[in-house]
Amino acid sequence: MAPVYGQYYSETVLYVPEPKKVTNLHFFFRGTVGGPNATAITVARANVTGNDNSSPFLPNSIVVHDAPLTAGLEPTSEIIGNAQGLEVFPGHDTTSVVVYLDFGFTKGDLNGSSISVFSRNPVTETERELAVVGGRGKFRLAKGFALLKTRFLSNTNVIVEYNVTVIH
């Protein structure tokens, strides 16, 4: 077999980054468990004896979300986007969840843009923080943090307030 010879040529161009922008977002995540309008569905669960199968949020399970985002807390608030992603309930309890969510915006200047969070979420704490790890559209190469506050919680519904600082 004969050796192959080739050349590679690339003109070096100085990289000049765009100036960083900081955007603050405020919205509400509305989750519904069960029923015809469920936004959270368990797609995998370990077969562990003694599990109460009535709850979708069990240890060693994976839940998929497709939930609306609203501009306000009221039930009639405008839907401004949706959250899609996964929650993984590791270990022996459900007090801490590993969450990946993509928040896609469908209204106004942010239409077509999204931010992604991937972090540990200690759900039993009323206030907590998630890491913003990326984005699309206006939030390309985003980083930042999301401060969460549970505003309503029942057996079937949850409303979580998000205050997000995005550096992009």
Short mmCIF file of C-alpha atoms in Angstrom, two decimals:
data_model
loop_
_atom_site.label_atom_id
_atom_site.label_comp_id
_atom_site.label_asym_id
_atom_site.label_seq_id
_atom_site.Cartn_x
_atom_site.Cartn_y
_atom_site.Cartn_z
CA MET A 1 0.00 0.00 0.00
CA ALA A 2 1.40 3.41 -0.99
CA PRO A 3 1.47 6.31 1.49
CA VAL A 4 -0.96 9.17 0.93
CA TYR A 5 0.37 12.71 0.98
CA GLY A 6 -1.78 15.81 1.29
CA GLN A 7 -1.75 19.39 2.30
CA TYR A 8 -3.93 21.38 4.65
CA TYR A 9 -4.18 25.11 4.30
CA SER A 10 -6.09 27.50 6.49
CA GLU A 11 -5.81 31.24 6.66
CA THR A 12 -5.63 32.34 10.29
CA VAL A 13 -8.25 34.93 11.17
CA LEU A 14 -8.21 36.75 14.48
CA TYR A 15 -11.24 35.89 16.62
CA VAL A 16 -13.00 38.93 18.01
CA PRO A 17 -15.84 37.91 20.33
CA GLU A 18 -19.11 39.81 20.37
CA PRO A 19 -19.68 41.83 23.54
CA LYS A 20 -21.55 39.86 26.21
CA LYS A 21 -25.20 40.64 26.88
CA VAL A 22 -27.12 39.96 30.08
CA THR A 23 -30.83 39.20 29.82
CA ASN A 24 -33.13 38.74 32.79
CA LEU A 25 -36.19 36.55 32.23
CA HIS A 26 -39.22 36.01 34.44
CA PHE A 27 -41.83 33.33 33.74
CA PHE A 28 -43.84 30.51 35.30
CA PHE A 29 -43.59 26.75 34.62
CA ARG A 30 -46.98 24.98 34.92
CA GLY A 31 -46.83 21.21 35.41
CA THR A 32 -49.75 18.79 35.49
CA VAL A 33 -49.48 15.15 36.55
CA GLY A 34 -52.08 12.69 35.31
CA GLY A 35 -55.34 13.24 33.49
CA PRO A 36 -55.95 14.08 29.83
CA ASN A 37 -53.82 17.27 29.97
CA ALA A 38 -50.79 15.78 31.72
CA THR A 39 -47.52 17.61 31.08
CA ALA A 40 -45.37 15.05 32.95
CA ILE A 41 -45.25 11.37 31.99
CA THR A 42 -43.11 8.64 33.56
CA VAL A 43 -41.30 6.82 30.75
CA ALA A 44 -39.01 4.53 32.79
CA ARG A 45 -39.10 3.13 36.28
CA ALA A 46 -36.95 0.56 38.07
CA ASN A 47 -38.82 -2.54 39.08
CA VAL A 48 -38.36 -2.20 42.83
CA THR A 49 -40.59 -4.09 45.22
CA GLY A 50 -42.63 -1.95 47.55
CA ASN A 51 -42.98 0.98 45.09
CA ASP A 52 -46.29 2.80 45.27
CA ASN A 53 -47.11 3.06 41.55
CA SER A 54 -49.71 5.79 42.09
CA SER A 55 -47.13 8.60 41.86
CA PRO A 56 -45.15 9.41 38.70
CA PHE A 57 -42.28 10.74 40.83
CA LEU A 58 -40.66 7.66 42.31
CA PRO A 59 -37.04 6.83 43.09
CA ASN A 60 -35.15 5.40 40.11
CA SER A 61 -37.54 6.78 37.49
CA ILE A 62 -37.39 9.11 34.49
CA VAL A 63 -40.15 11.62 33.79
CA VAL A 64 -40.60 13.50 30.49
CA HIS A 65 -42.02 17.04 30.50
CA ASP A 66 -43.80 19.16 27.92
CA ALA A 67 -45.25 22.00 30.00
CA PRO A 68 -46.42 25.52 29.21
CA LEU A 69 -44.58 28.65 30.31
CA THR A 70 -46.69 31.66 31.19
CA ALA A 71 -45.98 35.33 31.68
CA GLY A 72 -47.86 35.48 34.99
CA LEU A 73 -49.06 33.43 37.92
CA GLU A 74 -52.76 33.67 37.08
CA PRO A 75 -54.38 30.72 35.24
CA THR A 76 -55.38 33.06 32.39
CA SER A 77 -51.83 34.38 31.86
CA GLU A 78 -50.47 34.40 28.33
CA ILE A 79 -48.53 31.30 27.28
CA ILE A 80 -45.11 32.49 26.12
CA GLY A 81 -43.44 29.15 25.42
CA ASN A 82 -42.97 25.62 26.66
CA ALA A 83 -40.52 23.55 28.64
CA GLN A 84 -39.50 20.16 27.27
CA GLY A 85 -37.08 17.76 28.85
CA LEU A 86 -36.36 15.13 31.47
CA GLU A 87 -36.26 14.68 35.20
CA VAL A 88 -34.29 11.77 36.62
CA PHE A 89 -35.18 10.67 40.15
CA PRO A 90 -32.03 8.83 41.30
CA GLY A 91 -31.45 6.96 44.52
CA HIS A 92 -33.77 6.06 47.32
CA ASP A 93 -35.87 9.18 47.59
CA THR A 94 -37.33 11.95 45.47
CA THR A 95 -36.01 14.97 47.35
CA SER A 96 -33.35 15.69 44.74
CA VAL A 97 -33.86 15.45 41.00
CA VAL A 98 -31.43 15.76 38.09
CA VAL A 99 -33.22 17.94 35.57
CA TYR A 100 -32.63 18.80 31.93
CA LEU A 101 -35.14 21.24 30.46
CA ASP A 102 -35.16 23.32 27.29
CA PHE A 103 -37.31 26.46 27.62
CA GLY A 104 -38.50 27.39 24.13
CA PHE A 105 -40.04 30.83 23.71
CA THR A 106 -42.85 31.40 21.21
CA LYS A 107 -43.79 35.08 21.70
CA GLY A 108 -42.26 38.50 21.18
CA ASP A 109 -38.57 39.21 20.66
CA LEU A 110 -37.58 35.78 21.98
CA ASN A 111 -39.77 33.80 19.55
CA GLY A 112 -37.69 30.88 18.28
CA SER A 113 -35.03 31.22 20.98
CA SER A 114 -34.49 28.92 23.94
CA ILE A 115 -32.37 28.38 27.02
CA SER A 116 -31.33 25.02 28.44
CA VAL A 117 -30.84 24.13 32.09
CA PHE A 118 -29.09 21.03 33.36
CA SER A 119 -28.62 20.74 37.08
CA ARG A 120 -29.48 19.10 40.36
CA ASN A 121 -32.85 20.35 41.62
CA PRO A 122 -33.53 19.87 45.35
CA VAL A 123 -37.32 19.98 44.89
CA THR A 124 -38.22 19.98 48.58
CA GLU A 125 -36.55 23.37 49.00
CA THR A 126 -38.93 26.24 48.29
CA GLU A 127 -36.18 28.29 46.63
CA ARG A 128 -33.36 26.78 44.59
CA GLU A 129 -30.94 27.42 41.72
CA LEU A 130 -30.32 25.67 38.39
CA ALA A 131 -27.46 26.18 35.93
CA VAL A 132 -28.16 27.59 32.46
CA VAL A 133 -25.87 25.59 30.17
CA GLY A 134 -26.78 26.73 26.68
CA GLY A 135 -29.32 28.14 24.30
CA ARG A 136 -30.49 28.70 20.75
CA GLY A 137 -31.38 31.74 18.69
CA LYS A 138 -30.77 34.94 20.64
CA PHE A 139 -29.29 32.85 23.45
CA ARG A 140 -26.64 31.01 21.45
CA LEU A 141 -23.68 30.05 23.69
CA ALA A 142 -25.65 31.10 26.78
CA LYS A 143 -24.68 30.50 30.36
CA GLY A 144 -26.16 31.72 33.58
CA PHE A 145 -28.46 30.65 36.37
CA ALA A 146 -32.14 30.25 37.14
CA LEU A 147 -33.60 30.99 40.56
CA LEU A 148 -36.70 28.87 41.18
CA LYS A 149 -39.46 29.33 43.68
CA THR A 150 -42.36 26.91 44.05
CA ARG A 151 -45.50 29.02 44.03
CA PHE A 152 -48.15 26.26 44.08
CA LEU A 153 -47.96 22.52 44.75
CA SER A 154 -50.70 19.89 44.93
CA ASN A 155 -50.96 16.17 44.13
CA THR A 156 -51.61 16.96 40.46
CA ASN A 157 -50.27 20.48 39.75
CA VAL A 158 -47.17 22.56 40.31
CA ILE A 159 -46.39 26.16 39.43
CA VAL A 160 -42.74 27.21 39.65
CA GLU A 161 -41.59 30.80 39.26
CA TYR A 162 -38.37 31.25 37.27
CA ASN A 163 -36.09 34.29 37.50
CA VAL A 164 -33.33 33.63 35.01
CA THR A 165 -30.13 35.56 34.36
CA VAL A 166 -28.71 34.67 30.95
CA ILE A 167 -25.26 35.75 29.78
CA HIS A 168 -24.99 35.43 26.00
#
